[in-house]
Amino acid sequence: MSDKNQLPHKNRQYSDSFRYAFEGIKTTFQEERNMRTHVLAGVLALLLGIVLSLSITEWLWIVLSSFLVFVMEILNTVIENLVDLVTEEYHPLAKKVKDMAAGAVLSTTIFAVVTGLLIFAPKIIKLFS
């Protein structure tokens, strides 16, 4: 396999890895309403963080929480697509897998909301007191 022409197309150029990865993110954003909702929430958290002048530690938690939700939504989409690829009719195990993947997104989103509340709530309360 020393002949470069025998390698699968995706392995020919290192830059292709990035292009395919960005294509995957773009596809998830275009096809998944929940991903668009998560991105909107992330942008709002970013803007609120700027307005409230978060510390570096607070920024780290907000960015971590936001990206964990994005990653989990992408993984959930991957799992749902794979299940749909291998099962054409309803199967209880397929439902179970999809529900578990959705539960992972929900759990991560709850973590992000709690993190946001712990960071933003005291600052917002202080603004109005």
Coordinates of C-alpha atoms in Angstrom, one line a residue, residues 3-4 21-22 28 57 78 110 112 123:
D3 CA 1.2 3.8 -3.7
K4 CA -0.6 7.0 -2.6
A21 CA -15.2 17.8 9.9
F22 CA -16.5 21.3 9.1
T28 CA -25.7 19.0 11.8
T57 CA -12.5 30.9 35.1
V78 CA -24.6 10.4 14.4
I110 CA -29.0 20.5 32.1
A112 CA -24.9 23.8 30.9
K123 CA -24.3 38.9 38.5

